[in-house]
Coordinates of C-alpha atoms and ligand atoms in Angstrom, one line a residue:
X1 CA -13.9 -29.5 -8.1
X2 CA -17.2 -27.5 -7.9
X3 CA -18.5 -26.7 -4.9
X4 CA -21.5 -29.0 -5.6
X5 CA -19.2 -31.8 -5.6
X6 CA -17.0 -31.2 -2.7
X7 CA -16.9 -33.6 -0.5
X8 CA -18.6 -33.3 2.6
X9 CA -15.4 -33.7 5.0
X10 CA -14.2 -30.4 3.7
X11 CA -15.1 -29.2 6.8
X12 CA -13.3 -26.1 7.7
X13 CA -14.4 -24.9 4.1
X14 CA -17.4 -23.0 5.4
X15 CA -20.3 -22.2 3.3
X16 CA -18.5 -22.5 -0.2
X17 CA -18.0 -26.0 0.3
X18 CA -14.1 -25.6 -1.2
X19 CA -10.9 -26.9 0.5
X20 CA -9.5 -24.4 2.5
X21 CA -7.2 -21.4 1.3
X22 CA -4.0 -22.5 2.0
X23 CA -2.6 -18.8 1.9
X24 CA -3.0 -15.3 2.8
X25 CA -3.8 -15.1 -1.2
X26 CA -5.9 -17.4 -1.7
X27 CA -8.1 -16.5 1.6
X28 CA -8.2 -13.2 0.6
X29 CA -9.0 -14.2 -3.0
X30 CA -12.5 -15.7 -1.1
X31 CA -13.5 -12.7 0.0
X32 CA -12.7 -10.4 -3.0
X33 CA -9.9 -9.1 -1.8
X34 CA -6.0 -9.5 -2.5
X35 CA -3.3 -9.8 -0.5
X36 CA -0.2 -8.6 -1.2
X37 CA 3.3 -7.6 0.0
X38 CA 6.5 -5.0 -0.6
X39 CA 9.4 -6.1 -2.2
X40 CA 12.5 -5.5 -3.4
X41 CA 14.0 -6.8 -6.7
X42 CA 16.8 -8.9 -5.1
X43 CA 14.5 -10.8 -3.3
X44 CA 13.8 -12.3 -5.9
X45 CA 17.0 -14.2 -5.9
X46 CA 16.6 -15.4 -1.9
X47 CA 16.0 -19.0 -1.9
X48 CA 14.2 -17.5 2.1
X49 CA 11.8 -15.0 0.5
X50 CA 10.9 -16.0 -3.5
X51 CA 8.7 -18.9 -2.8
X52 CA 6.9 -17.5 -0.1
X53 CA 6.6 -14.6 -2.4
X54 CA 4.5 -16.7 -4.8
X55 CA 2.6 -19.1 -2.5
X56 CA 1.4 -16.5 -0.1
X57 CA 0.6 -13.0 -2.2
X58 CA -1.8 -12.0 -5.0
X59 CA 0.1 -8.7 -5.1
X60 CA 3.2 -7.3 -4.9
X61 CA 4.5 -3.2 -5.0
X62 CA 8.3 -2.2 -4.8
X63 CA 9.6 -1.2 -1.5
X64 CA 11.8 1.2 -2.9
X65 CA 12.8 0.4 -6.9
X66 CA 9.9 2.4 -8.0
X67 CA 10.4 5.4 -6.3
X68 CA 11.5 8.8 -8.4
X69 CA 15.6 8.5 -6.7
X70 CA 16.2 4.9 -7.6
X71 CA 14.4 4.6 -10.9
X72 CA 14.9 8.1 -12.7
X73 CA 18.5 8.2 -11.0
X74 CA 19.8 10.9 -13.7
X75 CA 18.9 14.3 -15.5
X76 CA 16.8 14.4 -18.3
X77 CA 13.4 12.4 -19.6
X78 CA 15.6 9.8 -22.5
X79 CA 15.7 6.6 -21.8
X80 CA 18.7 6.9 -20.2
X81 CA 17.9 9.1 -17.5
X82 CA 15.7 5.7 -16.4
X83 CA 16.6 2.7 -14.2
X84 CA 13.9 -0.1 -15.1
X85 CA 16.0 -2.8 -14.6
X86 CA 14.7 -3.8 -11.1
X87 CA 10.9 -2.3 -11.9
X88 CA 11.4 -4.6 -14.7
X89 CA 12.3 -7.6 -13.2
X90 CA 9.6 -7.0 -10.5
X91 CA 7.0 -6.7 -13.3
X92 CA 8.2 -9.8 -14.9
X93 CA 7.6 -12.1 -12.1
X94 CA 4.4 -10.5 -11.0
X95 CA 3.2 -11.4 -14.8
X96 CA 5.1 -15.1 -14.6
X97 CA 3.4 -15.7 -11.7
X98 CA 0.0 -13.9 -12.2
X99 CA 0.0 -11.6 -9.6
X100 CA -0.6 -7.7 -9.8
X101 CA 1.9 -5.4 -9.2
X102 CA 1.2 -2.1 -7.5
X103 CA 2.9 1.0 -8.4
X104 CA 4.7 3.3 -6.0
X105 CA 4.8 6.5 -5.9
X106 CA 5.2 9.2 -8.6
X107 CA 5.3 12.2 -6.6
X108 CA 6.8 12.0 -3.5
X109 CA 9.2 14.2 -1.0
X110 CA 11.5 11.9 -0.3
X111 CA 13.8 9.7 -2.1
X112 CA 14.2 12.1 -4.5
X113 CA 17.8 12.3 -6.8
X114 CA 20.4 15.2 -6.2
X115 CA 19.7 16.5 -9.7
X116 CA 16.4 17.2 -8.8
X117 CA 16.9 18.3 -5.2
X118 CA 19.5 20.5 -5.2
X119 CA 17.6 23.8 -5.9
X120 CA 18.7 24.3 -9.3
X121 CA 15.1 23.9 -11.3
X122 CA 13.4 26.5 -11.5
X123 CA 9.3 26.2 -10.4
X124 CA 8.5 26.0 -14.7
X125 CA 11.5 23.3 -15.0
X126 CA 9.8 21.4 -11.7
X127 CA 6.7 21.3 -13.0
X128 CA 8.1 19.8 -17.2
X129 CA 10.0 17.3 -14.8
X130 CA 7.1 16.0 -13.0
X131 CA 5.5 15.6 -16.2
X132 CA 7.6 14.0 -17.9
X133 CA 8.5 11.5 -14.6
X134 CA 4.7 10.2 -14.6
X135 CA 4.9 10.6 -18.6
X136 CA 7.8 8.2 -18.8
X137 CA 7.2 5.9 -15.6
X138 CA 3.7 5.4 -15.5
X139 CA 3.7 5.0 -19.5
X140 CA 6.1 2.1 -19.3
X141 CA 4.1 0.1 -17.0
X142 CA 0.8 1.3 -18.2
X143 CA -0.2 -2.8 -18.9
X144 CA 1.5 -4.4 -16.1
X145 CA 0.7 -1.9 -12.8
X146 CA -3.2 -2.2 -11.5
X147 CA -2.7 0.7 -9.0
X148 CA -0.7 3.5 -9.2
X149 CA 0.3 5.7 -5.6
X150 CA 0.3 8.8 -7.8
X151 CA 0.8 11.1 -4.8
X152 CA 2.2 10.2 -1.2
X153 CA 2.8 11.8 2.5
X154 CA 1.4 15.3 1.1
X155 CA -0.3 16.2 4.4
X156 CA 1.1 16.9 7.8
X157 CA 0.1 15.5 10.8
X158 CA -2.2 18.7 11.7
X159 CA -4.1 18.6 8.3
X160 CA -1.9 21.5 6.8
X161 CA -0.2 21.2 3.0
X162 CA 3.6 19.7 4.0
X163 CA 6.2 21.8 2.4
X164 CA 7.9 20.1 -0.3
X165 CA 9.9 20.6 -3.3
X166 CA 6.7 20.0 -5.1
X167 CA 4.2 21.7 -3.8
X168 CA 6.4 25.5 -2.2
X169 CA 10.2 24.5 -2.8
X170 CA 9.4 26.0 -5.2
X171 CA 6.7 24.0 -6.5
X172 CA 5.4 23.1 -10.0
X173 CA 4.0 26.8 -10.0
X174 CA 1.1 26.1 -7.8
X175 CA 2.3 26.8 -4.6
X176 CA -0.3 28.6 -1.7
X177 CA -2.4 27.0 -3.7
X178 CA -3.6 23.9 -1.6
X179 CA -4.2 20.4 -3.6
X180 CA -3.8 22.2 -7.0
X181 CA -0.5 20.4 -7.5
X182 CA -1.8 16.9 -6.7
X183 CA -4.8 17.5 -9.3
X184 CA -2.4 18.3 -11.5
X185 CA -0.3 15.0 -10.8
X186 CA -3.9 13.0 -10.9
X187 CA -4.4 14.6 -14.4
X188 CA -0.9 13.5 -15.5
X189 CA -1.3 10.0 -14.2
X190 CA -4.5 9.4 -16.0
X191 CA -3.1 10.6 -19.2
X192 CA 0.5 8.0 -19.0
X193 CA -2.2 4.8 -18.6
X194 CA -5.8 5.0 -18.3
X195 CA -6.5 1.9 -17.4
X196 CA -5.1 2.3 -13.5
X197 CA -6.4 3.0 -10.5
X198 CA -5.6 6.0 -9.3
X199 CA -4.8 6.3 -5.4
X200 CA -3.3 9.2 -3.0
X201 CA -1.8 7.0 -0.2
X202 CA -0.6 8.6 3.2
X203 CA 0.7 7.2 7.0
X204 CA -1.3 7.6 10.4
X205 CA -4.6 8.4 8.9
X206 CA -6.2 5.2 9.5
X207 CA -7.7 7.2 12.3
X208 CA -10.4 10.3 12.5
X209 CA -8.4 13.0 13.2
X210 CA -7.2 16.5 11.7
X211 CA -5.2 14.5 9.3
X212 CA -7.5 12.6 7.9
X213 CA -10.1 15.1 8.1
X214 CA -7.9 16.9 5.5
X215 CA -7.1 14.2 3.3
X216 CA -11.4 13.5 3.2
X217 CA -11.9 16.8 2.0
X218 CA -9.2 16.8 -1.1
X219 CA -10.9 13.2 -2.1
X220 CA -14.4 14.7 -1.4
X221 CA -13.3 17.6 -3.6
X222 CA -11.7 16.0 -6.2
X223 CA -14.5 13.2 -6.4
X224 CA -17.1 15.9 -7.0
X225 CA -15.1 17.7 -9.4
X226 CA -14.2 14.7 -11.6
X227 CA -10.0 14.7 -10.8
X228 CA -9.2 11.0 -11.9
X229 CA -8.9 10.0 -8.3
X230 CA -10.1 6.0 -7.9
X231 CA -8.7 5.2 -3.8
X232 CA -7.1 5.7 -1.0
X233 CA -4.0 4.5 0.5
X234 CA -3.9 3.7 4.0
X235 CA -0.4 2.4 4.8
X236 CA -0.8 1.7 8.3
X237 CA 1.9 1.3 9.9
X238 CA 0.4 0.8 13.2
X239 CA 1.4 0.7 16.8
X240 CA -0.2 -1.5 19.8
X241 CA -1.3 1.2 21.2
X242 CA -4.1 1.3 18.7
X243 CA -5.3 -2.5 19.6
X244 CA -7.8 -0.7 21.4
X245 CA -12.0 -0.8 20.4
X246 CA -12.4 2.9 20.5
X247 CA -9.0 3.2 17.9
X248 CA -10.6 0.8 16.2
X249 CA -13.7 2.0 16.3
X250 CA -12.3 5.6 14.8
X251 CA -10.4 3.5 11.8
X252 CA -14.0 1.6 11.2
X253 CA -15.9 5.0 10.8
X254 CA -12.7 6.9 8.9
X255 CA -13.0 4.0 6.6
X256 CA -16.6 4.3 5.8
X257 CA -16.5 7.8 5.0
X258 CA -13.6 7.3 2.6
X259 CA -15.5 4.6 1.3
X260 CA -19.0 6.2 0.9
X261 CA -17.1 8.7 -1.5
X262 CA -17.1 5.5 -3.8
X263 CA -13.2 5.3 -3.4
X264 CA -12.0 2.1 -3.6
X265 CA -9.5 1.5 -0.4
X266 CA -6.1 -0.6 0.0
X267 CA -4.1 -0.9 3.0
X268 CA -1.1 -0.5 1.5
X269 CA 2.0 -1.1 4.1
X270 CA 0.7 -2.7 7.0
X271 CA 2.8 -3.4 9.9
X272 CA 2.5 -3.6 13.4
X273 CA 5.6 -3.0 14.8
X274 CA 6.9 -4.2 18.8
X275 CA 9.2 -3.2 21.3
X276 CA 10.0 -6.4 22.2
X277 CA 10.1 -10.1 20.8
X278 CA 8.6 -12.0 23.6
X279 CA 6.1 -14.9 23.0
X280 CA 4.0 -12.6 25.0
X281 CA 4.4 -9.0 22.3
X282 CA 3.7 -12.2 19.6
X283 CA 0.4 -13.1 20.8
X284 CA -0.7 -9.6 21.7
X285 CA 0.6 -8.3 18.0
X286 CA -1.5 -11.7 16.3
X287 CA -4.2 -10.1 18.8
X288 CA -4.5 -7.1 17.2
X289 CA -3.3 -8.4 13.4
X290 CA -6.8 -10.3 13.8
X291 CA -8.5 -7.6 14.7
X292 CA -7.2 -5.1 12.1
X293 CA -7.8 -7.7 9.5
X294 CA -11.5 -8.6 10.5
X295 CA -12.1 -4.7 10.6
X296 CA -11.3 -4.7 7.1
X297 CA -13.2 -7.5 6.0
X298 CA -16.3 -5.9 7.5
X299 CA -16.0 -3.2 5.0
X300 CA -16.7 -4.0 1.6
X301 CA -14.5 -0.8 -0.2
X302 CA -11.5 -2.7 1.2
X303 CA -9.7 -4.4 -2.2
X304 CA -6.4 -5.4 -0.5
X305 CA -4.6 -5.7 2.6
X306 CA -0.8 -5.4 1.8
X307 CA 2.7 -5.9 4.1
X308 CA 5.3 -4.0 4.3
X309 CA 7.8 -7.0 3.9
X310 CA 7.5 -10.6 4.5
X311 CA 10.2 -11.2 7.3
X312 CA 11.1 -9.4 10.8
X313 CA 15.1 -10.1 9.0
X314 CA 13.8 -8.0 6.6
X315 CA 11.5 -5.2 7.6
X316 CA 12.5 -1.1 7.6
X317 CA 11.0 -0.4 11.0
X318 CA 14.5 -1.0 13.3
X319 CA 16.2 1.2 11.2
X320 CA 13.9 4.0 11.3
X321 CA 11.8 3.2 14.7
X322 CA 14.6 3.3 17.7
X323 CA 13.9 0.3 20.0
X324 CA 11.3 -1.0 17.4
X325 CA 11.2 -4.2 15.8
X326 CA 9.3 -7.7 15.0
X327 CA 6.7 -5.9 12.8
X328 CA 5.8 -8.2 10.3
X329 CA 4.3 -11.9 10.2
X330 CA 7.6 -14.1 9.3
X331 CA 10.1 -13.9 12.1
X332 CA 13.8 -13.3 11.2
X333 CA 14.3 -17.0 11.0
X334 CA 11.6 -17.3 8.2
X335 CA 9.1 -18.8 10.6
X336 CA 5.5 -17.9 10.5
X337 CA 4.6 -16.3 13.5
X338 CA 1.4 -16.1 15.6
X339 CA 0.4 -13.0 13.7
X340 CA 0.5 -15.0 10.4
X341 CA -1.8 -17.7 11.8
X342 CA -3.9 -14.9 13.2
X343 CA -4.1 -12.9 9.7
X344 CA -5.3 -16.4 8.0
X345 CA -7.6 -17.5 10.3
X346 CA -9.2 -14.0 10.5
X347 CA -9.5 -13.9 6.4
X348 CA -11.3 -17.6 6.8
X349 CA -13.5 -17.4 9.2
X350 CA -17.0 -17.0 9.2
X351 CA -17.1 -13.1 10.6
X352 CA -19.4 -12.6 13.7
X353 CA -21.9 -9.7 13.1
X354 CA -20.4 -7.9 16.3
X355 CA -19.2 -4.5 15.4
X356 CA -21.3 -3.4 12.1
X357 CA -24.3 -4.4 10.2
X358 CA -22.7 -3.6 7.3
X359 CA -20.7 -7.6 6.7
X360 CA -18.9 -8.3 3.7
X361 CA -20.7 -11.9 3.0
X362 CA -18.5 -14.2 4.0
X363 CA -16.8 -16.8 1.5
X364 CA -17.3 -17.2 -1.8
X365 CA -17.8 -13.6 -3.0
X366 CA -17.5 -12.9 -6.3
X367 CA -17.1 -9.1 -6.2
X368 CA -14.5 -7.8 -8.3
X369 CA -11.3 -7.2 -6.7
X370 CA -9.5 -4.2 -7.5
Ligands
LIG1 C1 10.5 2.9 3.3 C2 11.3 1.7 2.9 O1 10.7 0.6 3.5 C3 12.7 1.8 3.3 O2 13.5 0.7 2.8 C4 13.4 3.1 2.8 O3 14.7 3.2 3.4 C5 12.5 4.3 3.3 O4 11.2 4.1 2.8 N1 6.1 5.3 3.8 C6 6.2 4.9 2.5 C7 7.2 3.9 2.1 O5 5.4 5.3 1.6 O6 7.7 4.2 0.8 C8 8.4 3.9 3.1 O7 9.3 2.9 2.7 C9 7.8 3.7 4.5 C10 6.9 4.8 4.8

């Protein structure tokens, strides 16, 4: 039906005169956004999480299957040396189901494999491994993965390189040397498939701050030099703490200057994460979900908004967050919670002008989502 014809009881359809998104998708579809959601290739076979996979998110990234441990589990750049069956599969469905699938991450400290941790390579044999990883990895997805993480975590908290086996232990040959080993990485990524958007992605720099001050000024850099560098990744995994307007006032301002470098920006592993599971923490956490989510409809640079996980059953925060839990918007039952009704109505409704001038319009955009 074209909105000309629509009926004019559609009335919770705002000004596009369509029926109303039925999902987090499809809302954020509206706007020019996606939504998507982490996800492991065995959930593909849980009758709880595959069809809320497909009604509710235009995108989908590997919580783990993509990353350098699990899918380049042995020695070598052969075929062998390669675990796509997972990746695979996860590609498959996304491309059944016409979704995008988001790549993640080529270069990486953790979840790397023995044979490449164990201090064996030299800094040359490092550096012929990397490149032959994104070579190999980002090559064989090159027509199925919109958006690679190329690099992740490659900052500390103070703004200062982290030491990894990448960048000083021992490096790819360019350690002391800064963001020289990223560039590189950018290059490489460019070179294995052209066609995808290139993003550094990093935790708890959502904020100003030293961290995020560092990470500004290696895209800043790179942008002016020409270093295939197309977003930034902010994975927010956020704490209530930060439902506050001056946190979120520092997230709307670190946002805009990412986004006045002309870098396209994803939130890339949202989750909010409680230490309790009263009915109370719910409505505070939906609170602050609605907040976060209007925040990034008011800027325009912001593509997607993506969970980490679908389910509370599910999510990787009690296991690494002591006395943490109920992060995401399912519950572990596989009922929506507040948060999930929060995150829709906040993606359909008609923003008010409060905190910025600068509103995304609000339905019916036909801005290109990437
Ligand atoms: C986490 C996964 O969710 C866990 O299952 C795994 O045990 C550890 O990694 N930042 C990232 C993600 O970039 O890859 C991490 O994912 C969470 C923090």
């Amino acid at each position: 039906m074209s909105p000309s014809q629509s009926s004019p009881d559609a009335s919770n359809s705002e000004s596009t005169g369509q029926a109303p998104a039925n999902s987090l998708g499809q809302a954020a579809g509206r706007l020019g956004m996606d939504f998507g959601t982490a996800v492991e290739p065995w959930h593909l076979d849980d009758p709880d999480l595959e069809p809320i996979m497909r009604a509710e998110f235009s995108v989908i990234e590997a919580e783990n299957s993509m990353k350098f441990g699990p899918i380049h589990p042995r020695e070598g750049a052969a075929l062998e040396a390669f675990d796509f069956e997972g990746p695979d599969r996860l590609a498959n469905f996304a491309r059944n189901n016409g979704m995008k699938l988001r790549g993640h991450t080529l270069v990486w400290h953790q979840q790397n494999p023995a044979w490449l941790t164990t201090g064996r390579l030299t800094a040359e044999q490092l550096a012929k491994t990397m490149e032959e990883h994104i070579e190999v990895v980002a090559g064989r997805f090159r027509d199925t993965i919109y958006a690679w993480d190329v690099v992740n975590e490659a900052f500390n908290d103070d703004g200062t390189m982290r030491s990894t086996i990448w960048y000083d232990q021992p490096g790819i040959g360019m350690a002391g040397q800064g963001t020289a080993y990223l560039e590189r990485a950018f290059r490489l990524a460019r070179q294995a498939d052209p066609k995808a958007l290139l993003f550094y992605n990093d935790y708890d720099a959502e904020m100003l701050g030293a961290k995020s001050d560092a990470i500004y000024a290696m895209c800043r850099d790179f942008r002016d030099r020409g270093i295939p560098l197309d977003g930034i990744g902010f994975q927010g995994h956020l704490i209530m703490q930060m439902n506050t307007g001056e946190a979120l006032d520092s997230v709307q301002a670190n946002f805009e200057r990412f986004a006045n470098l002309g870098l396209v920006i994803h939130v890339t592993e949202l989750d909010i994460r409680l230490s309790s599971g009263t009915p109370e923490a719910f409505a505070e956490q939906a609170d602050f979900y609605r907040k976060f989510v209007e925040l990034c409809r008011r800027q325009d640079a912001v593509k997607l908004i993506q969970m980490w996980g679908i389910s509370d059953r599910d999510s990787w925060i009690p296991g690494w967050f002591e006395g943490f839990g109920w992060p995401l918007l399912w519950d572990s039952k596989m009922k929506k919670k507040p948060a999930y009704f929060a995150v829709l109505e906040a993606l359909r409704s008609t923003l008010s002008s409060a905190p910025s001038s600068r509103g995304r319009s609000d339905a019916g955009s036909t801005a290109d989502s990437a």
